[in-house]
Tab-separated table of C-alpha atoms in Angstrom:
chain	number	residue	atom	x	y	z
A	1245	MET	CA	-0.583	-0.514	0.523
A	1246	GLU	CA	1.486	3.533	-0.995
A	1247	VAL	CA	-0.088	6.579	1.424
A	1248	ARG	CA	0.683	10.073	-0.031
A	1249	LEU	CA	1.300	13.129	2.164
A	1250	ILE	CA	0.908	16.135	1.407
A	1251	CYS	CA	1.026	19.941	2.772
A	1252	GLU	CA	-0.230	22.917	0.808
A	1253	GLY	CA	-2.691	25.572	1.460
A	1254	GLY	CA	-2.812	24.827	5.117
A	1255	VAL	CA	-3.926	21.463	4.859
A	1256	LEU	CA	-2.915	17.524	5.127
A	1257	LYS	CA	-4.382	15.656	2.443
A	1258	MET	CA	-3.682	11.631	2.599
A	1259	ARG	CA	-3.945	9.700	-0.863
A	1260	ASN	CA	-3.892	5.626	-1.054
A	1261	LEU	CA	-4.967	3.794	-4.100
A	1262	LYS	CA	-7.345	1.659	-4.025
A	1263	GLN	CA	-6.529	-1.745	-3.794
A	1264	PRO	CA	-9.145	-4.339	-4.195
A	1265	LYS	CA	-8.823	-7.387	-1.406
A	1266	PRO	CA	-11.468	-9.338	0.267
A	1267	ALA	CA	-12.367	-8.589	3.834
A	1268	ILE	CA	-12.999	-9.947	6.331
A	1269	GLU	CA	-15.623	-7.942	8.219
A	1270	PRO	CA	-16.570	-4.442	6.455
A	1271	SER	CA	-15.169	-1.588	8.015
A	1272	THR	CA	-17.461	0.874	10.012
A	1273	GLY	CA	-15.693	4.272	9.551
A	1274	ILE	CA	-15.034	4.432	13.710
A	1275	GLY	CA	-12.195	6.006	13.413
A	1276	LEU	CA	-13.357	8.393	10.246
A	1277	GLN	CA	-16.143	9.536	12.327
A	1278	ASN	CA	-14.057	9.957	15.127
A	1279	ILE	CA	-11.382	12.670	13.206
A	1280	SER	CA	-14.296	14.917	11.965
A	1281	ASP	CA	-16.855	14.593	15.586
A	1282	ARG	CA	-13.368	16.333	16.496
A	1283	TYR	CA	-12.541	18.763	14.230
A	1284	ARG	CA	-16.050	19.751	14.215
A	1285	PHE	CA	-15.996	20.441	18.275
A	1286	LEU	CA	-13.332	22.996	17.452
A	1287	ASN	CA	-15.696	24.607	14.585
A	1288	PHE	CA	-13.409	22.778	11.076
A	1289	GLU	CA	-14.860	21.167	8.850
A	1290	ILE	CA	-13.015	17.669	7.587
A	1291	LYS	CA	-13.135	16.696	3.834
A	1292	VAL	CA	-13.203	13.239	2.304
A	1293	ILE	CA	-12.623	12.490	-1.467
A	1294	ASP	CA	-14.068	8.599	-2.593
A	1295	GLN	CA	-13.301	8.054	-5.342
A	1296	ASN	CA	-13.022	4.447	-7.316
A	1297	GLU	CA	-9.001	4.514	-7.680
A	1298	PHE	CA	-8.868	6.172	-4.223
A	1299	PHE	CA	-9.482	7.389	-0.825
A	1300	GLN	CA	-8.395	11.690	0.292
A	1301	VAL	CA	-8.971	12.437	3.937
A	1302	GLU	CA	-7.779	17.124	3.696
A	1303	LEU	CA	-7.733	17.882	7.104
A	1304	PRO	CA	-7.066	21.646	7.840
A	1305	LEU	CA	-4.279	22.413	9.585
A	1306	ILE	CA	-5.498	24.459	12.789
A	1307	ASP	CA	-3.334	27.395	14.487
A	1308	GLU	CA	-4.061	27.320	18.402
A	1309	GLN	CA	-4.808	30.890	18.836
A	1310	LYS	CA	-7.560	30.827	16.365
A	1311	ILE	CA	-9.597	27.549	18.210
A	1312	THR	CA	-13.414	28.342	19.646
A	1313	PHE	CA	-15.114	24.597	20.710
A	1314	GLY	CA	-18.431	24.164	20.664
A	1315	ARG	CA	-21.072	25.572	18.147
A	1316	GLY	CA	-21.525	29.194	18.417
């Protein structure tokens, strides 16, 4: 498996090519949901791109001085 990490424009992009493999149990996506929930708590959104040939997650880099907690 090859994973690419790119940092540009204040965003960390992680991409891997999809490789067909037999899955005993399908992924629950709980790890991705956990990250999304944590970013949302800090008033940020992540971006998930799920294409036929690759899967990519984009995480905004967070400046600690600009964090506002919760929704408000």
